[in-house]
Structures are given as structure tokens and as C-alpha cells.
PDB file of C-alpha atoms and ligand atoms in Angstrom:
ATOM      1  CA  UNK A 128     -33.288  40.812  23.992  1.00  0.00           C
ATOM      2  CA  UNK A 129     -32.998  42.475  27.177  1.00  0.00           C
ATOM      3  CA  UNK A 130     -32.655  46.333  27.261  1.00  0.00           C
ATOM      4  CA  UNK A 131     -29.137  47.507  27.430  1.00  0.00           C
ATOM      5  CA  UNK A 132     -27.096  47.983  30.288  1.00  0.00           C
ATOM      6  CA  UNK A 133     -24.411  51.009  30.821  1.00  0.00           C
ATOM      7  CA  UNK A 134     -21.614  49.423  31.398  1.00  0.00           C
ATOM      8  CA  UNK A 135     -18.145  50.543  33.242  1.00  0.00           C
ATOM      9  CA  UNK A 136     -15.112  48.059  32.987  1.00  0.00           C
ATOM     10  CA  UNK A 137     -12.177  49.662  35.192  1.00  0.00           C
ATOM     11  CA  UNK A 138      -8.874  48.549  33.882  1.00  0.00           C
ATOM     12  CA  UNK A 139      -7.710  47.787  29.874  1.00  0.00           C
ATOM     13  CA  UNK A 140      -5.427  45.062  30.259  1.00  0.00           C
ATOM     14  CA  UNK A 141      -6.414  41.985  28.425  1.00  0.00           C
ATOM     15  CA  UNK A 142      -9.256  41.140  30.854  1.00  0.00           C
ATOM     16  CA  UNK A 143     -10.938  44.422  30.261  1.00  0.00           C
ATOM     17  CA  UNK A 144     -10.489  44.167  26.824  1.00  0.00           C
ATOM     18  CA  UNK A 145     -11.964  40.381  26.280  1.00  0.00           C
ATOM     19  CA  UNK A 146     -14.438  41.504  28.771  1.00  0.00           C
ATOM     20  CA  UNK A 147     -15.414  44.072  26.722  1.00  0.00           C
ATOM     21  CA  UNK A 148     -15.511  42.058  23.413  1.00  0.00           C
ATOM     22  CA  UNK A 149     -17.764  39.502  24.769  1.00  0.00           C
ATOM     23  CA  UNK A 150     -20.146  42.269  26.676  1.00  0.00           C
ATOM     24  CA  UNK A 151     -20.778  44.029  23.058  1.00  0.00           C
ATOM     25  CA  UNK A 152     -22.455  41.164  21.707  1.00  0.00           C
ATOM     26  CA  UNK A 153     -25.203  42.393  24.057  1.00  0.00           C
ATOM     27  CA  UNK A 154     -25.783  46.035  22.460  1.00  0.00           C
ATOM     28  CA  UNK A 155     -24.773  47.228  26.016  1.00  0.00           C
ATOM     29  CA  UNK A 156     -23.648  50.488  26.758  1.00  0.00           C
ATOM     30  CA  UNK A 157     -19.802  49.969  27.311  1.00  0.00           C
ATOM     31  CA  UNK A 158     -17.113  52.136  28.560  1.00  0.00           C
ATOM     32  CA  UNK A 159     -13.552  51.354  29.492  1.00  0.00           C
ATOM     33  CA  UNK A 160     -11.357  53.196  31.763  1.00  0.00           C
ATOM     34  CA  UNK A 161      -8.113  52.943  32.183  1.00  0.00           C
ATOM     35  CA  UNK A 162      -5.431  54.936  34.247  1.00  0.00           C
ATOM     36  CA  UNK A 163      -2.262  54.793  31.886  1.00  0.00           C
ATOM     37  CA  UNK A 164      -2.264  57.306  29.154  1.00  0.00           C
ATOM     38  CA  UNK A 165      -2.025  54.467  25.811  1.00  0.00           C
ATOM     39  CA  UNK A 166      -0.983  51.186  25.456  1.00  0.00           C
ATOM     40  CA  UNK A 167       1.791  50.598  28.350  1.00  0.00           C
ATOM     41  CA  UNK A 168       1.957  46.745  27.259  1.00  0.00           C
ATOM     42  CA  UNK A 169       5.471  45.932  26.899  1.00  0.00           C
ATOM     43  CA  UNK A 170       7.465  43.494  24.857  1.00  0.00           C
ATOM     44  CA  UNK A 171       7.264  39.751  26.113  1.00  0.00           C
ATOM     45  CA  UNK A 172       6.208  36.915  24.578  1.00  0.00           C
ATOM     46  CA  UNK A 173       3.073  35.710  25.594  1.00  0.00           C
ATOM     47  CA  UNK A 174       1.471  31.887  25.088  1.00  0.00           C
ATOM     48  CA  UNK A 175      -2.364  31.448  24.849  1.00  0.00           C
ATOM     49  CA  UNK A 176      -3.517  27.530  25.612  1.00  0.00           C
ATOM     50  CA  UNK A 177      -6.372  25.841  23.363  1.00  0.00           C
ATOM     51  CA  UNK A 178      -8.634  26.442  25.866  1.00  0.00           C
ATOM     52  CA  UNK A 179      -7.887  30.726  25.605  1.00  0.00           C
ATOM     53  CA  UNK A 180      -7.971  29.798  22.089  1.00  0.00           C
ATOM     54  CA  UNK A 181     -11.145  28.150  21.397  1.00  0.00           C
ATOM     55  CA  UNK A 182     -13.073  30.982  23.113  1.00  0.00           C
ATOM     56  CA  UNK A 183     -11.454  33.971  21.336  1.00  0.00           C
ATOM     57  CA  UNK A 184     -11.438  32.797  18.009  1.00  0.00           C
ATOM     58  CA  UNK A 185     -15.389  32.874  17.782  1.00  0.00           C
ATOM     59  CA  UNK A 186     -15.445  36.280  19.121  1.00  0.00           C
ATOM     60  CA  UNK A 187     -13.433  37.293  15.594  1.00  0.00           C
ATOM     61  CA  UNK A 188      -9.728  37.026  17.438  1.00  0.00           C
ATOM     62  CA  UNK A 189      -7.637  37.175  13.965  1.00  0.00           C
ATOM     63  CA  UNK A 190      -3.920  35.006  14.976  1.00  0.00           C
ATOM     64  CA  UNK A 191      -2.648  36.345  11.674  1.00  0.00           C
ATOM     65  CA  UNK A 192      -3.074  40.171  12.628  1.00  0.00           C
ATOM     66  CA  UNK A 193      -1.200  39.065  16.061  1.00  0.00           C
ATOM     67  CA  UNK A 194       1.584  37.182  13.768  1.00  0.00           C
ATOM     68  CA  UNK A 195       1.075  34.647  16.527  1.00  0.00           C
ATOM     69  CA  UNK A 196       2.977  31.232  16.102  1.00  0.00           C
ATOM     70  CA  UNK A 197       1.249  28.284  16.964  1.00  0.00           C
ATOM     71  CA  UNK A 198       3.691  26.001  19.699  1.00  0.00           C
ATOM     72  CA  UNK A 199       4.332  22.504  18.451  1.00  0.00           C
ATOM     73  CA  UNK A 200       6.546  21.766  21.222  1.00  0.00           C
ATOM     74  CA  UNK A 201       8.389  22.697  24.608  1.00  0.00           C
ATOM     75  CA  UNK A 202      12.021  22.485  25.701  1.00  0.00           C
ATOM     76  CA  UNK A 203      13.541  22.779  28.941  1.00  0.00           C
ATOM     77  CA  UNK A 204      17.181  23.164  29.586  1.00  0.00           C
ATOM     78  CA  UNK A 205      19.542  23.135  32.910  1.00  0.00           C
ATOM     79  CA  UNK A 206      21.968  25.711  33.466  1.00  0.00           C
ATOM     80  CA  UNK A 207      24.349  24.027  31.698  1.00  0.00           C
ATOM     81  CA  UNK A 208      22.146  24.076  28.519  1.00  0.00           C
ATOM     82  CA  UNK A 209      21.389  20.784  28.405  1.00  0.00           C
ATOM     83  CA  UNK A 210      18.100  19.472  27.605  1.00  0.00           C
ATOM     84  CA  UNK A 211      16.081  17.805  30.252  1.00  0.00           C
ATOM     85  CA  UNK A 212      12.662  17.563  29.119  1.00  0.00           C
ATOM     86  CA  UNK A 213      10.962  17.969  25.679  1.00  0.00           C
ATOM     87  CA  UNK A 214       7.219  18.567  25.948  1.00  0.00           C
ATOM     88  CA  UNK A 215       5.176  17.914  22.620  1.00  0.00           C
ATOM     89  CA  UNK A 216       2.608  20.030  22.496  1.00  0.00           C
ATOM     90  CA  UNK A 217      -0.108  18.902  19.521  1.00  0.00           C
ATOM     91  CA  UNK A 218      -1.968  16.534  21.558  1.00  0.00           C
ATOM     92  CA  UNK A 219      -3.077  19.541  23.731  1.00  0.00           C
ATOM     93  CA  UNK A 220      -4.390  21.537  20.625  1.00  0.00           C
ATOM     94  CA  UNK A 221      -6.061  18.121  19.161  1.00  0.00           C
ATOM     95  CA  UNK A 222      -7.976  17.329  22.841  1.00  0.00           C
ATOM     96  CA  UNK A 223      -8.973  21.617  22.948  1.00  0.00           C
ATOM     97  CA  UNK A 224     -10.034  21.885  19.655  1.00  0.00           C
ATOM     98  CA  UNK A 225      -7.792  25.020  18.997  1.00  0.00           C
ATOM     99  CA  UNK A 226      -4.032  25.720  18.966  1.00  0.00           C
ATOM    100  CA  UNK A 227      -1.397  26.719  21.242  1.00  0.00           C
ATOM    101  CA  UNK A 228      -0.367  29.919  20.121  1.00  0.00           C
ATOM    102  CA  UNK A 229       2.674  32.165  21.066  1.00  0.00           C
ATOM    103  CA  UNK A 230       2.754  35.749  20.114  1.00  0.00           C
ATOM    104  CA  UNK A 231       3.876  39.204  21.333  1.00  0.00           C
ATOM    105  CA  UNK A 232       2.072  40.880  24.268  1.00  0.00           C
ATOM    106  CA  UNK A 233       1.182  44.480  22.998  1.00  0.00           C
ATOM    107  CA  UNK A 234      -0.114  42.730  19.769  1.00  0.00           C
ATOM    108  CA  UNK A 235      -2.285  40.364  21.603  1.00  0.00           C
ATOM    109  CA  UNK A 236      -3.283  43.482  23.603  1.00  0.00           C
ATOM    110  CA  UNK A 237      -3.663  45.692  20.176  1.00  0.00           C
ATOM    111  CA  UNK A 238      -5.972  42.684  18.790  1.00  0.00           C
ATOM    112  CA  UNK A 239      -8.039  42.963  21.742  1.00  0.00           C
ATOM    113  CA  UNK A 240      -8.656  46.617  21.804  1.00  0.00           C
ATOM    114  CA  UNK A 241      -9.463  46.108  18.423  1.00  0.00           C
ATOM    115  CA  UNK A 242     -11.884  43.572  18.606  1.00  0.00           C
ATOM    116  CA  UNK A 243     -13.299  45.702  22.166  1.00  0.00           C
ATOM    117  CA  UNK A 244     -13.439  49.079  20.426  1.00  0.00           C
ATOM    118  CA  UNK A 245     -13.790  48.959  16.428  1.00  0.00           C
ATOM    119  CA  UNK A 246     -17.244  49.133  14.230  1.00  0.00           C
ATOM    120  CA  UNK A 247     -19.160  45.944  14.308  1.00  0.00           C
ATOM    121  CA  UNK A 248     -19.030  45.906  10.444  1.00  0.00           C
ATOM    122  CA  UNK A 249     -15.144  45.456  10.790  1.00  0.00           C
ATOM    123  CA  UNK A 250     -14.927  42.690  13.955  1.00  0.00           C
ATOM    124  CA  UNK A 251     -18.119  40.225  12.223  1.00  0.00           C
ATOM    125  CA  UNK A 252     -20.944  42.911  12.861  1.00  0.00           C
ATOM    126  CA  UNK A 253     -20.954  42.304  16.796  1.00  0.00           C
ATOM    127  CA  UNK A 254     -23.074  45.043  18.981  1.00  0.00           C
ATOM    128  CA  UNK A 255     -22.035  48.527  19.989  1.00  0.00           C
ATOM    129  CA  UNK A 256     -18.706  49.606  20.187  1.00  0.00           C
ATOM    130  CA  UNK A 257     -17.268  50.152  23.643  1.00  0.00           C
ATOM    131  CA  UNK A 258     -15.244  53.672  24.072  1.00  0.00           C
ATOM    132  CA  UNK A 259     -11.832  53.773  25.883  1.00  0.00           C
ATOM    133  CA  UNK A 260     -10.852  56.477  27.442  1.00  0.00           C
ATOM    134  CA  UNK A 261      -6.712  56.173  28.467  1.00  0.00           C
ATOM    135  CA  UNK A 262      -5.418  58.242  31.673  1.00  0.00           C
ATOM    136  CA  UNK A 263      -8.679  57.679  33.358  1.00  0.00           C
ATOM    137  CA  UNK A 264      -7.902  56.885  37.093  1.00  0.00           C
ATOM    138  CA  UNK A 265     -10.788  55.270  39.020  1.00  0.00           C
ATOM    139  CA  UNK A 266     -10.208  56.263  42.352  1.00  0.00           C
ATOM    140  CA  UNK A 267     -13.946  54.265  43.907  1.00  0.00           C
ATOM    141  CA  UNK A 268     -16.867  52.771  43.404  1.00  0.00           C
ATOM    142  CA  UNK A 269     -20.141  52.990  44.850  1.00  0.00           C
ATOM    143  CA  UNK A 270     -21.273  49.453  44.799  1.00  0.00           C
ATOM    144  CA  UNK A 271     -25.015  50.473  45.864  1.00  0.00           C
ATOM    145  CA  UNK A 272     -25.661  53.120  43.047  1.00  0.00           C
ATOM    146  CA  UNK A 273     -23.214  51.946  40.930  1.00  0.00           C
ATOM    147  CA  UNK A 274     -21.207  55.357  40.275  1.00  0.00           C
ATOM    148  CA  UNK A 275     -18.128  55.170  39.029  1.00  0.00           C
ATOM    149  CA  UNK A 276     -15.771  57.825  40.349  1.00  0.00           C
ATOM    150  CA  UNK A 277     -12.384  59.340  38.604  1.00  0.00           C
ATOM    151  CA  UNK A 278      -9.797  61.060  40.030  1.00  0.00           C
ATOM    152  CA  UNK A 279     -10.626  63.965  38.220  1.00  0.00           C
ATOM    153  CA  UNK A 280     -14.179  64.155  40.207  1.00  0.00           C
ATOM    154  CA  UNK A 281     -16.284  62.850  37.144  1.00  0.00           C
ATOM    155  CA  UNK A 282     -18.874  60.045  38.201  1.00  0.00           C
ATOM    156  CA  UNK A 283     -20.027  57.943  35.691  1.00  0.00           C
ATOM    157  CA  UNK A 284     -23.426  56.134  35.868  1.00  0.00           C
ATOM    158  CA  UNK A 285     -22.911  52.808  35.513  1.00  0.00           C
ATOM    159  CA  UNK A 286     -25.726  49.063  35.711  1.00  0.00           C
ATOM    160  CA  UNK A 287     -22.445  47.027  35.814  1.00  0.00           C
ATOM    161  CA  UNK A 288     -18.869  47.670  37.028  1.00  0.00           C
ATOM    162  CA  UNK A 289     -16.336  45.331  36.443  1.00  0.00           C
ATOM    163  CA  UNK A 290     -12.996  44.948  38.155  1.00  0.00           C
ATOM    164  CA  UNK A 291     -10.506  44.572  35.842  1.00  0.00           C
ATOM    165  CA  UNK A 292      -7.786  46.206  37.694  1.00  0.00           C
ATOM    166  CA  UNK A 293      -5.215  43.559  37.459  1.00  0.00           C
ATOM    167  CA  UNK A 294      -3.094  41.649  40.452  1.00  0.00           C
ATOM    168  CA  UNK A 295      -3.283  44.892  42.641  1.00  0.00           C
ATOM    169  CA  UNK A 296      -7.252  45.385  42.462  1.00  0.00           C
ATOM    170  CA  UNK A 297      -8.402  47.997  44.432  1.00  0.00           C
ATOM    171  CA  UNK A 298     -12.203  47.839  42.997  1.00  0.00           C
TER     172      UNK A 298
HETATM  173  C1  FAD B 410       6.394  37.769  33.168  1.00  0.00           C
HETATM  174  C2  FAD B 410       4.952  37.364  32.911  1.00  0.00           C
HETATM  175  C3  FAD B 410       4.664  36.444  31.917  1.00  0.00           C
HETATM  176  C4  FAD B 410       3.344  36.038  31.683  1.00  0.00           C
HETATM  177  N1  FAD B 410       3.097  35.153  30.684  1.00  0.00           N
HETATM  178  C5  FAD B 410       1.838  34.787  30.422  1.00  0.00           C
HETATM  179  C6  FAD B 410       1.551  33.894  29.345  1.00  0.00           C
HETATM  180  O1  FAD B 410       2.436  33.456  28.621  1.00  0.00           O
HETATM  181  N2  FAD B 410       0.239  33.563  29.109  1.00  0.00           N
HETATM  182  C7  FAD B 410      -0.763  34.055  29.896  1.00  0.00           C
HETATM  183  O2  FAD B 410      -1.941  33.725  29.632  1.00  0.00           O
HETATM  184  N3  FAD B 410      -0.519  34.885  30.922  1.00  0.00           N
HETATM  185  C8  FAD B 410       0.749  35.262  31.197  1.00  0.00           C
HETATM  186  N4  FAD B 410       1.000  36.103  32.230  1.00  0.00           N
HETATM  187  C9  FAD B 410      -0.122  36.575  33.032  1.00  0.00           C
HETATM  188  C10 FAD B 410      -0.857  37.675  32.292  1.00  0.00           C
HETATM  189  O3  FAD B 410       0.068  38.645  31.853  1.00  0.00           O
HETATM  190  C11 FAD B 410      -1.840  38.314  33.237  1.00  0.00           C
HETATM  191  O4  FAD B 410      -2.689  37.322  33.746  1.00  0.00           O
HETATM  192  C12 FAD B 410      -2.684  39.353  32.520  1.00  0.00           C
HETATM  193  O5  FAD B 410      -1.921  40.364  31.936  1.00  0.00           O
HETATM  194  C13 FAD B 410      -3.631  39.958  33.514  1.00  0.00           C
HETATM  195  O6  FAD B 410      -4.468  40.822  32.792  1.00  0.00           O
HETATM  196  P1  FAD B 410      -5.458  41.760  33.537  1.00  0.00           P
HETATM  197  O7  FAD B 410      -6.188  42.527  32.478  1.00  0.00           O
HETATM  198  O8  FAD B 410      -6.230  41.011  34.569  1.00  0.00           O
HETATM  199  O9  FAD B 410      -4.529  42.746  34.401  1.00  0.00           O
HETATM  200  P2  FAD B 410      -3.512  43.879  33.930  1.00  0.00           P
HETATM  201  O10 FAD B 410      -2.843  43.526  32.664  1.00  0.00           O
HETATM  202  O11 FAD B 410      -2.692  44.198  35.122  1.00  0.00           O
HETATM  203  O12 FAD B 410      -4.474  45.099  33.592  1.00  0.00           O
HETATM  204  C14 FAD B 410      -5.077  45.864  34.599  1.00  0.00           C
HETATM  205  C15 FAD B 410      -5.272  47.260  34.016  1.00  0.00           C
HETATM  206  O13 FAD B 410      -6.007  48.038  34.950  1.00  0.00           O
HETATM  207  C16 FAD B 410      -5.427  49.338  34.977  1.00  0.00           C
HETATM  208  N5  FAD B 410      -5.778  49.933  36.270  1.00  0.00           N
HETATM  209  C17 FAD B 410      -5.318  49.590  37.502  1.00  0.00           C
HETATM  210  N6  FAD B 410      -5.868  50.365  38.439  1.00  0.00           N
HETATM  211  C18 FAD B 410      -6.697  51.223  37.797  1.00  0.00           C
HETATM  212  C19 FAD B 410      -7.541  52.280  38.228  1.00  0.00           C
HETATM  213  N7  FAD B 410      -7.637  52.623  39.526  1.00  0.00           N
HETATM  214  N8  FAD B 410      -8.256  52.969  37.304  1.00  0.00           N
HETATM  215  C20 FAD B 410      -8.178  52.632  35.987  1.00  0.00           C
HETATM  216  N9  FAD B 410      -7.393  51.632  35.513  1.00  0.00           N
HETATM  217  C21 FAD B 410      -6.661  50.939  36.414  1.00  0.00           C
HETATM  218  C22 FAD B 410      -3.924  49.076  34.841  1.00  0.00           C
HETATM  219  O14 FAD B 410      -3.235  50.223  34.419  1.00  0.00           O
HETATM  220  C23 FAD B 410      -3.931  47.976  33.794  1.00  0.00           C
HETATM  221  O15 FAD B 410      -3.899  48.457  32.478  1.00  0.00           O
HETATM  222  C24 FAD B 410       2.298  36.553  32.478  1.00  0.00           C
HETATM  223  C25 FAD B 410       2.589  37.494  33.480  1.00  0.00           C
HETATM  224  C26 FAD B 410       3.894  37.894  33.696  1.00  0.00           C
HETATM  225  C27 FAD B 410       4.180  38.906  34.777  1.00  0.00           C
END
């Protein structure tokens, strides 16, 4: 196996956090940073296709701990609340392999910090664990030496950065 890499992943929203799932399986090095102080995820439904599915589940993604739902179907209505189209969802699920599931946000994003940050003995004995660190503003990058700078002045070392500063990316 190669040797392990440090690794910085800027942002814990549910890209850094899958991010960091997968990169564990590795061994590597990983650290998290993320500028709010804890879990700012807030509560709206979420749906997750076969295809988002089919890749988590491997990775130890538990639906039950999520109390996620799976979606058998799709309505739409006009204003007037009738129904104009009915969408059946199953044959999505059967041609993915995996189900359509619908859940709540911050317990899609809880799952994933779980699976990111707990002991490999508890997530199917996966790699290192990465470390989070919450209210931990990146304010730049040095893409030629790889430092990772916060606001508070601290640079962190890092083989691999990852962007996963959502919409608004600044890295
Ligand atoms: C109303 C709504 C409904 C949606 N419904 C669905 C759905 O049903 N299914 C679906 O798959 N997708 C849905 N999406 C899209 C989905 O929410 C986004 O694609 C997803 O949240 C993006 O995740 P992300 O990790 O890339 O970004 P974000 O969730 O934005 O995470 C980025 C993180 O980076 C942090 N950050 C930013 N700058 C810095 C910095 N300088 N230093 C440190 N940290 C920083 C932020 O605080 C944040 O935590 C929906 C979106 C919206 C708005």
C-alpha cells in the first residue's frame, strides 16, 4: 500500500464528510476543517437516488440509524391541489441496484460524520479516523506547498487539499 498521505479536506458538509469516509480506507492522515462551530445542518428533507445509494452503503452507510424511508413513488400537484403526475419510483431502485431513500438532512449529515470520524472497529474496521475540528475558518491555500492556512494564523501541512467548501468555494 502506498505510504500515507496528510490530508486537509476544507469544508464538513456532506461532501467533506463522504470524502473523508472514502479517503480513510487508505490509512491516510485526515483532517477536516470546518468554519461553523457544530453541526449547522438544518431540518429539510433530503432524497438520496440509487446511484448515491449504491456507493454509500458499502462504505458502512447504516439507512436505519438515518430512519431514512425508502421512496416508492412521486406526486405532483397544481396549485389547486390536484394531481398532475404520479411518478413510480421502484423501477429506478431495481435498474441501480439500491433504493431511493428519503430522510432528514442533519441525520444524513450525523451518519456521515460518523462514518468520517468514529473508530474503524465501530464503521466495519476501515483505516484511520479523520479528526474534525468545528469553527476552523480556512482563509487560503498554498497550492505549491500545500499549506493550509486558518484564520487564526495556524498552517497546517497538508499532501492533499480538498475543496469542499460548498456552492460559494473560495479554495
Ligand atoms: C433546498 C435544498 C434542497 C436540496 N435537496 C437535495 C436533495 O434532496 N438531495 C440531494 O442530493 N441534494 C439536495 N440538495 C443539494 C445538497 O444540499 C447540496 O448539494 C449539498 O449539501 C452540498 O454539499 P457540500 O458539502 O458540497 O456543500 P455544503 O453543504 O455547502 O458544505 C460546505 C461546508 O464548507 C464550510 N466552509 C465554507 N467555507 C469554509 C472555509 N473557508 N473554511 C472552512 N469551512 C468552510 C461550510 O460552512 C459548509 O459546512 C438540496 C439543496 C437545497 C438548497
Amino acid at each position: 500500500m502506498p505510504p500515507p498521505l496528510h490530508v486537509t479536506i476544507i469544508g464538513a458538509g456532506l461532501a467533506g464528510l463522504a470524502t473523508a469516509r472514502i479517503l480513510r480506507d487508505g490509512n491516510h492522515d485526515i483532517t477536516i476543517l470546518e468554519l461553523l462551530p457544530s453541526n449547522h445542518e438544518v431540518g429539510a428533507a433530503l432524497s438520496l437516488g440509487p446511484s448515491a445509494i449504491y456507493l454509500l452503503e458499502p462504505l458502512g452507510f447504516d439507512r436505519k440509524r438515518c430512519r431514512a424511508l425508502t421512496a416508492v413513488g412521486s406526486r405532483t400537484y397544481d396549485k389547486e391541489g390536484r394531481q398532475i403526475h404520479y411518478q413510480d419510483m421502484r423501477p429506478f431502485a431495481v435498474a441501480n441496484l439500491a433504493d431511493w431513500l428519503m430522510m432528514h438532512r442533519v441525520e444524513l449529515w450525523e451518519e456521515l460524520y460518523r462514518l468520517a470520524t468514529a473508530p474503524g472497529h465501530e464503521v466495519g474496521g476501515c483505516g484511520r479516523a479523520a479528526r474534525a475540528f468545528c469553527g476552523a475558518e480556512v482563509v487560503g491555500v498554498d497550492v505549491q506547498s500545500g499549506g493550509v492556512r486558518l484564520k487564526s494564523g495556524e498552517v497546517i501541512a497538508s499532501d492533499l487539499v480538498v475543496g469542499a467548501d460548498g456552492i460559494k468555494s473560495m479554495i
